[in-house]
Amino acid sequence: MTDTSAAAAPGERLVSGEAVELEVRVARAGSRVLALMLDIALQCLLLIALLFATALVVWLTVRTNIFDEGLLEAIVVVLMAVTLVGYPVFWETFLRGRTPGKAAMGLRVVRDDGGPVRFRHALARALVGLAIEWPGLLFPVVSWLGSLGVLMLNPSGKRIGDLVAGTIVIHERTPAAWGWVPAMPPPLTRWAALLDLTGLDDSLALAVRHFLARNREIAEPARTALGQALAREVASRTTPPPPPGVPGWAYLAAVLAERHRRSSHRLARARAASAAVWPGLYAAVTPRILPPRHRAGASGPWAPPLPAPPAQPPMPRPPVPHA
């Protein structure tokens, strides 16, 4: 096996205050930079509006000689601080971890334990950004490159402000193809309930999911070779072995469906315990279900049968005339 984790989506496991393990998708450099660019554009518009309002007030009161150079410089500094620090602190505090740019990209800032950020977390992130990251008043160019390197190399996708504040940025919107799970083959239901899945990691499970969703688009003999390699890898990490004579696609589908069933039960218990406290976080980690794409003409032990067409409703019987 060399390619099982190539298509794996970035993920992170968070442990909440109730010791509930949550699986979320962390935001990487691309989406975070786009969100930052949107926020910078809005900050520039806000700063221009504030400076224009200040200039209008100065023009209206210039005859009173109240405004001198020192006062004007102080006003400009205050306006820049309000724009660069107050903007992210205000939005992340009152929108529970979102700025307009993050909301447009489907991102949210949460604590390392999955809880909502508070004022202190937003303030710490904004102050670190002002001094080191953006605009990086201490070392403008060096700090920009350093903060970008930390963001790209950190396994959890954290920037320096996240490391200081103890926060993480996650995706609220989940790709549809990432959340599809195959149905459990009925003959393997009792066997799957006895599986030990502790050795089956997220990368291998996601590779199996992608294979089952797209295997009818893969030509032979590549489909059989990839299916056998995935089955060997799954069998080496799970027990007990499959019953004899089980098709390869049914074995992989049963393992994946049982893993999804157990994860769904854990997530349901977590929602029941904490949905009233963190409603936005659990809505963010709910996958959407999408059926796999099929290509007609494929068959064999690694090609699941095409889904049966929906049953047509029975035709109503004509009324029987009375004698």
mmCIF file of N, CA and C in Angstrom, residues 89-187:
data_model
loop_
_atom_site.group_PDB
_atom_site.id
_atom_site.type_symbol
_atom_site.label_atom_id
_atom_site.label_comp_id
_atom_site.label_asym_id
_atom_site.label_seq_id
_atom_site.Cartn_x
_atom_site.Cartn_y
_atom_site.Cartn_z
ATOM 1 N N VAL A 89 -11.503 41.518 16.857
ATOM 2 C CA VAL A 89 -11.977 41.208 18.206
ATOM 3 C C VAL A 89 -13.499 41.314 18.279
ATOM 4 N N PHE A 90 -14.050 42.349 17.674
ATOM 5 C CA PHE A 90 -15.503 42.530 17.700
ATOM 6 C C PHE A 90 -16.221 41.374 17.017
ATOM 7 N N TRP A 91 -15.807 41.046 15.785
ATOM 8 C CA TRP A 91 -16.516 40.011 15.040
ATOM 9 C C TRP A 91 -16.332 38.640 15.670
ATOM 10 N N GLU A 92 -15.101 38.281 16.064
ATOM 11 C CA GLU A 92 -14.872 36.945 16.621
ATOM 12 C C GLU A 92 -15.542 36.772 17.977
ATOM 13 N N THR A 93 -15.743 37.861 18.716
ATOM 14 C CA THR A 93 -16.405 37.754 20.013
ATOM 15 C C THR A 93 -17.917 37.629 19.864
ATOM 16 N N PHE A 94 -18.510 38.454 19.019
ATOM 17 C CA PHE A 94 -19.971 38.487 18.925
ATOM 18 C C PHE A 94 -20.529 37.516 17.885
ATOM 19 N N LEU A 95 -19.705 37.064 16.955
ATOM 20 C CA LEU A 95 -20.138 36.045 15.997
ATOM 21 C C LEU A 95 -19.561 34.678 16.323
ATOM 22 N N ARG A 96 -19.077 34.500 17.542
ATOM 23 C CA ARG A 96 -18.599 33.194 18.027
ATOM 24 C C ARG A 96 -17.531 32.614 17.111
ATOM 25 N N GLY A 97 -16.478 33.399 16.906
ATOM 26 C CA GLY A 97 -15.322 32.883 16.188
ATOM 27 C C GLY A 97 -15.314 33.127 14.704
ATOM 28 N N ARG A 98 -16.159 34.023 14.211
ATOM 29 C CA ARG A 98 -16.193 34.289 12.773
ATOM 30 C C ARG A 98 -16.059 35.775 12.504
ATOM 31 N N THR A 99 -15.302 36.106 11.470
ATOM 32 C CA THR A 99 -15.277 37.442 10.890
ATOM 33 C C THR A 99 -16.023 37.371 9.556
ATOM 34 N N PRO A 100 -16.323 38.499 8.928
ATOM 35 C CA PRO A 100 -16.974 38.413 7.610
ATOM 36 C C PRO A 100 -16.191 37.584 6.606
ATOM 37 N N GLY A 101 -14.844 37.691 6.609
ATOM 38 C CA GLY A 101 -14.053 36.876 5.694
ATOM 39 C C GLY A 101 -14.141 35.397 6.011
ATOM 40 N N LYS A 102 -14.070 35.036 7.287
ATOM 41 C CA LYS A 102 -14.189 33.622 7.667
ATOM 42 C C LYS A 102 -15.587 33.094 7.367
ATOM 43 N N ALA A 103 -16.615 33.914 7.594
ATOM 44 C CA ALA A 103 -17.968 33.464 7.295
ATOM 45 C C ALA A 103 -18.136 33.198 5.802
ATOM 46 N N ALA A 104 -17.520 34.034 4.961
ATOM 47 C CA ALA A 104 -17.617 33.817 3.517
ATOM 48 C C ALA A 104 -16.921 32.532 3.090
ATOM 49 N N MET A 105 -15.839 32.154 3.764
ATOM 50 C CA MET A 105 -15.103 30.938 3.424
ATOM 51 C C MET A 105 -15.570 29.721 4.211
ATOM 52 N N GLY A 106 -16.575 29.881 5.085
ATOM 53 C CA GLY A 106 -17.062 28.755 5.870
ATOM 54 C C GLY A 106 -16.128 28.333 6.973
ATOM 55 N N LEU A 107 -15.436 29.282 7.620
ATOM 56 C CA LEU A 107 -14.473 28.976 8.676
ATOM 57 C C LEU A 107 -14.992 29.501 10.009
ATOM 58 N N ARG A 108 -14.485 28.916 11.082
ATOM 59 C CA ARG A 108 -14.820 29.367 12.433
ATOM 60 C C ARG A 108 -13.642 29.100 13.354
ATOM 61 N N VAL A 109 -13.395 30.014 14.277
ATOM 62 C CA VAL A 109 -12.346 29.848 15.287
ATOM 63 C C VAL A 109 -12.977 29.236 16.529
ATOM 64 N N VAL A 110 -12.389 28.146 17.022
ATOM 65 C CA VAL A 110 -12.837 27.512 18.259
ATOM 66 C C VAL A 110 -11.629 27.299 19.151
ATOM 67 N N ARG A 111 -11.884 27.011 20.404
ATOM 68 C CA ARG A 111 -10.797 26.684 21.330
ATOM 69 C C ARG A 111 -10.239 25.305 21.026
ATOM 70 N N ASP A 112 -9.095 24.998 21.617
ATOM 71 C CA ASP A 112 -8.481 23.697 21.392
ATOM 72 C C ASP A 112 -9.352 22.553 21.896
ATOM 73 N N ASP A 113 -10.232 22.824 22.867
ATOM 74 C CA ASP A 113 -11.130 21.783 23.354
ATOM 75 C C ASP A 113 -12.455 21.783 22.623
ATOM 76 N N GLY A 114 -12.601 22.589 21.558
ATOM 77 C CA GLY A 114 -13.815 22.619 20.767
ATOM 78 C C GLY A 114 -14.834 23.633 21.195
ATOM 79 N N GLY A 115 -14.609 24.343 22.288
ATOM 80 C CA GLY A 115 -15.575 25.318 22.769
ATOM 81 C C GLY A 115 -15.477 26.636 22.020
ATOM 82 N N PRO A 116 -16.463 27.533 22.196
ATOM 83 C CA PRO A 116 -16.445 28.832 21.512
ATOM 84 C C PRO A 116 -15.387 29.751 22.101
ATOM 85 N N VAL A 117 -14.828 30.612 21.279
ATOM 86 C CA VAL A 117 -13.804 31.549 21.744
ATOM 87 C C VAL A 117 -14.468 32.673 22.530
ATOM 88 N N ARG A 118 -13.699 33.258 23.444
ATOM 89 C CA ARG A 118 -14.157 34.381 24.249
ATOM 90 C C ARG A 118 -13.396 35.637 23.824
ATOM 91 N N PHE A 119 -13.671 36.713 24.568
ATOM 92 C CA PHE A 119 -13.023 37.988 24.261
ATOM 93 C C PHE A 119 -11.505 37.886 24.407
ATOM 94 N N ARG A 120 -11.038 37.173 25.419
ATOM 95 C CA ARG A 120 -9.582 37.095 25.646
ATOM 96 C C ARG A 120 -8.885 36.343 24.516
ATOM 97 N N HIS A 121 -9.542 35.314 23.972
ATOM 98 C CA HIS A 121 -8.924 34.591 22.856
ATOM 99 C C HIS A 121 -8.844 35.481 21.614
ATOM 100 N N ALA A 122 -9.937 36.200 21.325
ATOM 101 C CA ALA A 122 -9.936 37.073 20.155
ATOM 102 C C ALA A 122 -8.926 38.198 20.317
ATOM 103 N N LEU A 123 -8.808 38.748 21.527
ATOM 104 C CA LEU A 123 -7.847 39.839 21.756
ATOM 105 C C LEU A 123 -6.416 39.340 21.615
ATOM 106 N N ALA A 124 -6.100 38.170 22.147
ATOM 107 C CA ALA A 124 -4.751 37.622 22.016
ATOM 108 C C ALA A 124 -4.396 37.375 20.557
ATOM 109 N N ARG A 125 -5.324 36.835 19.793
ATOM 110 C CA ARG A 125 -5.068 36.605 18.373
ATOM 111 C C ARG A 125 -4.839 37.906 17.625
ATOM 112 N N ALA A 126 -5.647 38.937 17.939
ATOM 113 C CA ALA A 126 -5.512 40.214 17.238
ATOM 114 C C ALA A 126 -4.208 40.918 17.599
ATOM 115 N N LEU A 127 -3.805 40.884 18.863
ATOM 116 C CA LEU A 127 -2.566 41.553 19.267
ATOM 117 C C LEU A 127 -1.341 40.866 18.664
ATOM 118 N N VAL A 128 -1.340 39.544 18.635
ATOM 119 C CA VAL A 128 -0.229 38.833 18.001
ATOM 120 C C VAL A 128 -0.187 39.135 16.508
ATOM 121 N N GLY A 129 -1.357 39.204 15.884
ATOM 122 C CA GLY A 129 -1.387 39.561 14.472
ATOM 123 C C GLY A 129 -0.869 40.960 14.220
ATOM 124 N N LEU A 130 -1.226 41.906 15.089
ATOM 125 C CA LEU A 130 -0.770 43.282 14.912
ATOM 126 C C LEU A 130 0.740 43.392 15.057
ATOM 127 N N ALA A 131 1.313 42.651 16.001
ATOM 128 C CA ALA A 131 2.745 42.798 16.284
ATOM 129 C C ALA A 131 3.612 41.924 15.381
ATOM 130 N N ILE A 132 3.142 40.712 15.050
ATOM 131 C CA ILE A 132 4.022 39.750 14.377
ATOM 132 C C ILE A 132 3.518 39.382 12.991
ATOM 133 N N GLU A 133 2.218 39.092 12.833
ATOM 134 C CA GLU A 133 1.727 38.483 11.601
ATOM 135 C C GLU A 133 1.241 39.534 10.603
ATOM 136 N N TRP A 134 0.062 40.096 10.835
ATOM 137 C CA TRP A 134 -0.443 41.126 9.932
ATOM 138 C C TRP A 134 -1.052 42.260 10.735
ATOM 139 N N PRO A 135 -0.582 43.495 10.536
ATOM 140 C CA PRO A 135 0.439 43.949 9.575
ATOM 141 C C PRO A 135 1.869 43.688 10.003
ATOM 142 N N GLY A 136 2.086 43.122 11.217
ATOM 143 C CA GLY A 136 3.450 42.799 11.648
ATOM 144 C C GLY A 136 4.309 44.029 11.846
ATOM 145 N N LEU A 137 3.963 44.839 12.832
ATOM 146 C CA LEU A 137 4.648 46.110 13.029
ATOM 147 C C LEU A 137 6.095 45.942 13.478
ATOM 148 N N LEU A 138 6.431 44.835 14.111
ATOM 149 C CA LEU A 138 7.800 44.668 14.626
ATOM 150 C C LEU A 138 8.789 44.414 13.485
ATOM 151 N N PHE A 139 8.564 43.355 12.708
ATOM 152 C CA PHE A 139 9.447 43.009 11.590
ATOM 153 C C PHE A 139 8.565 42.673 10.395
ATOM 154 N N PRO A 140 8.155 43.674 9.619
ATOM 155 C CA PRO A 140 7.107 43.456 8.613
ATOM 156 C C PRO A 140 7.342 42.280 7.675
ATOM 157 N N VAL A 141 8.436 42.270 6.904
ATOM 158 C CA VAL A 141 8.616 41.231 5.886
ATOM 159 C C VAL A 141 9.013 39.901 6.526
ATOM 160 N N VAL A 142 9.941 39.935 7.475
ATOM 161 C CA VAL A 142 10.403 38.700 8.109
ATOM 162 C C VAL A 142 9.263 38.017 8.861
ATOM 163 N N SER A 143 8.477 38.800 9.582
ATOM 164 C CA SER A 143 7.381 38.210 10.351
ATOM 165 C C SER A 143 6.305 37.643 9.431
ATOM 166 N N TRP A 144 6.060 38.257 8.273
ATOM 167 C CA TRP A 144 5.080 37.710 7.337
ATOM 168 C C TRP A 144 5.505 36.331 6.850
ATOM 169 N N LEU A 145 6.762 36.218 6.429
ATOM 170 C CA LEU A 145 7.252 34.926 5.937
ATOM 171 C C LEU A 145 7.278 33.883 7.052
ATOM 172 N N GLY A 146 7.693 34.302 8.250
ATOM 173 C CA GLY A 146 7.733 33.358 9.368
ATOM 174 C C GLY A 146 6.357 32.862 9.771
ATOM 175 N N SER A 147 5.381 33.766 9.845
ATOM 176 C CA SER A 147 4.022 33.349 10.218
ATOM 177 C C SER A 147 3.404 32.450 9.155
ATOM 178 N N LEU A 148 3.686 32.732 7.866
ATOM 179 C CA LEU A 148 3.174 31.861 6.811
ATOM 180 C C LEU A 148 3.811 30.480 6.889
ATOM 181 N N GLY A 149 5.103 30.417 7.215
ATOM 182 C CA GLY A 149 5.755 29.124 7.369
ATOM 183 C C GLY A 149 5.189 28.328 8.529
ATOM 184 N N VAL A 150 4.914 28.997 9.653
ATOM 185 C CA VAL A 150 4.300 28.303 10.796
ATOM 186 C C VAL A 150 2.928 27.767 10.426
ATOM 187 N N LEU A 151 2.154 28.568 9.696
ATOM 188 C CA LEU A 151 0.809 28.145 9.307
ATOM 189 C C LEU A 151 0.844 26.933 8.391
ATOM 190 N N MET A 152 1.801 26.867 7.472
ATOM 191 C CA MET A 152 1.855 25.763 6.518
ATOM 192 C C MET A 152 2.468 24.498 7.121
ATOM 193 N N LEU A 153 3.380 24.656 8.082
ATOM 194 C CA LEU A 153 4.074 23.498 8.633
ATOM 195 C C LEU A 153 3.395 22.924 9.864
ATOM 196 N N ASN A 154 2.574 23.694 10.548
ATOM 197 C CA ASN A 154 1.922 23.180 11.751
ATOM 198 C C ASN A 154 0.936 22.075 11.376
ATOM 199 N N PRO A 155 0.980 20.917 12.037
ATOM 200 C CA PRO A 155 0.076 19.818 11.657
ATOM 201 C C PRO A 155 -1.390 20.137 11.868
ATOM 202 N N SER A 156 -1.704 21.067 12.759
ATOM 203 C CA SER A 156 -3.099 21.443 13.003
ATOM 204 C C SER A 156 -3.491 22.712 12.264
ATOM 205 N N GLY A 157 -2.643 23.215 11.375
ATOM 206 C CA GLY A 157 -2.967 24.419 10.623
ATOM 207 C C GLY A 157 -3.062 25.660 11.475
ATOM 208 N N LYS A 158 -2.255 25.768 12.520
ATOM 209 C CA LYS A 158 -2.315 26.912 13.424
ATOM 210 C C LYS A 158 -1.309 27.972 13.018
ATOM 211 N N ARG A 159 -1.708 29.228 13.195
ATOM 212 C CA ARG A 159 -0.760 30.328 13.066
ATOM 213 C C ARG A 159 -0.255 30.686 14.453
ATOM 214 N N ILE A 160 0.644 31.678 14.515
ATOM 215 C CA ILE A 160 1.245 32.020 15.803
ATOM 216 C C ILE A 160 0.174 32.509 16.778
ATOM 217 N N GLY A 161 -0.783 33.288 16.294
ATOM 218 C CA GLY A 161 -1.856 33.749 17.165
ATOM 219 C C GLY A 161 -2.673 32.606 17.745
ATOM 220 N N ASP A 162 -2.875 31.533 16.972
ATOM 221 C CA ASP A 162 -3.595 30.371 17.495
ATOM 222 C C ASP A 162 -2.791 29.663 18.578
ATOM 223 N N LEU A 163 -1.480 29.571 18.389
ATOM 224 C CA LEU A 163 -0.636 28.930 19.398
ATOM 225 C C LEU A 163 -0.651 29.709 20.703
ATOM 226 N N VAL A 164 -0.663 31.042 20.616
ATOM 227 C CA VAL A 164 -0.674 31.867 21.828
ATOM 228 C C VAL A 164 -2.037 31.813 22.512
ATOM 229 N N ALA A 165 -3.115 31.902 21.736
ATOM 230 C CA ALA A 165 -4.461 31.964 22.311
ATOM 231 C C ALA A 165 -5.052 30.596 22.619
ATOM 232 N N GLY A 166 -4.449 29.517 22.125
ATOM 233 C CA GLY A 166 -5.022 28.190 22.342
ATOM 234 C C GLY A 166 -6.278 27.958 21.531
ATOM 235 N N THR A 167 -6.239 28.324 20.245
ATOM 236 C CA THR A 167 -7.406 28.196 19.376
ATOM 237 C C THR A 167 -7.028 27.419 18.123
ATOM 238 N N ILE A 168 -8.061 27.075 17.345
ATOM 239 C CA ILE A 168 -7.872 26.374 16.087
ATOM 240 C C ILE A 168 -8.993 26.817 15.157
ATOM 241 N N VAL A 169 -8.720 26.868 13.854
ATOM 242 C CA VAL A 169 -9.707 27.280 12.855
ATOM 243 C C VAL A 169 -10.181 26.037 12.117
ATOM 244 N N ILE A 170 -11.499 25.855 12.055
ATOM 245 C CA ILE A 170 -12.075 24.667 11.444
ATOM 246 C C ILE A 170 -13.013 25.073 10.311
ATOM 247 N N HIS A 171 -13.333 24.100 9.464
ATOM 248 C CA HIS A 171 -14.302 24.284 8.390
ATOM 249 C C HIS A 171 -15.700 24.006 8.943
ATOM 250 N N GLU A 172 -16.623 24.894 8.649
ATOM 251 C CA GLU A 172 -18.020 24.649 8.996
ATOM 252 C C GLU A 172 -18.741 23.884 7.906
ATOM 253 N N ARG A 173 -18.333 24.060 6.663
ATOM 254 C CA ARG A 173 -18.976 23.376 5.540
ATOM 255 C C ARG A 173 -18.119 22.191 5.140
ATOM 256 N N THR A 174 -18.758 21.036 5.019
ATOM 257 C CA THR A 174 -18.066 19.799 4.700
ATOM 258 C C THR A 174 -18.361 19.408 3.269
ATOM 259 N N PRO A 175 -17.342 19.053 2.460
ATOM 260 C CA PRO A 175 -17.614 18.597 1.092
ATOM 261 C C PRO A 175 -18.534 17.392 1.088
ATOM 262 N N ALA A 176 -19.433 17.350 0.108
ATOM 263 C CA ALA A 176 -20.425 16.275 0.073
ATOM 264 C C ALA A 176 -19.778 14.920 -0.133
ATOM 265 N N ALA A 177 -18.789 14.825 -1.041
ATOM 266 C CA ALA A 177 -18.178 13.523 -1.323
ATOM 267 C C ALA A 177 -17.417 12.991 -0.131
ATOM 268 N N TRP A 178 -16.974 13.879 0.779
ATOM 269 C CA TRP A 178 -16.196 13.448 1.937
ATOM 270 C C TRP A 178 -17.060 12.708 2.939
ATOM 271 N N GLY A 179 -18.398 12.947 2.922
ATOM 272 C CA GLY A 179 -19.248 12.384 3.947
ATOM 273 C C GLY A 179 -20.000 11.127 3.535
ATOM 274 N N TRP A 180 -19.859 10.616 2.282
ATOM 275 C CA TRP A 180 -20.623 9.450 1.878
ATOM 276 C C TRP A 180 -20.076 8.200 2.550
ATOM 277 N N VAL A 181 -20.983 7.340 2.999
ATOM 278 C CA VAL A 181 -20.616 6.077 3.632
ATOM 279 C C VAL A 181 -21.453 4.979 2.992
ATOM 280 N N PRO A 182 -20.835 3.846 2.590
ATOM 281 C CA PRO A 182 -21.616 2.763 1.970
ATOM 282 C C PRO A 182 -22.547 2.102 2.981
ATOM 283 N N ALA A 183 -23.588 1.473 2.468
ATOM 284 C CA ALA A 183 -24.538 0.773 3.323
ATOM 285 C C ALA A 183 -23.957 -0.570 3.771
ATOM 286 N N MET A 184 -24.412 -1.040 4.925
ATOM 287 C CA MET A 184 -23.959 -2.325 5.453
ATOM 288 C C MET A 184 -24.605 -3.471 4.679
ATOM 289 N N PRO A 185 -23.810 -4.403 4.097
ATOM 290 C CA PRO A 185 -24.408 -5.601 3.481
ATOM 291 C C PRO A 185 -25.125 -6.424 4.556
ATOM 292 N N PRO A 186 -26.401 -6.722 4.411
ATOM 293 C CA PRO A 186 -27.156 -7.408 5.475
ATOM 294 C C PRO A 186 -26.522 -8.715 5.959
ATOM 295 N N PRO A 187 -25.945 -9.586 5.093
ATOM 296 C CA PRO A 187 -25.375 -10.842 5.626
ATOM 297 C C PRO A 187 -24.175 -10.619 6.551
#
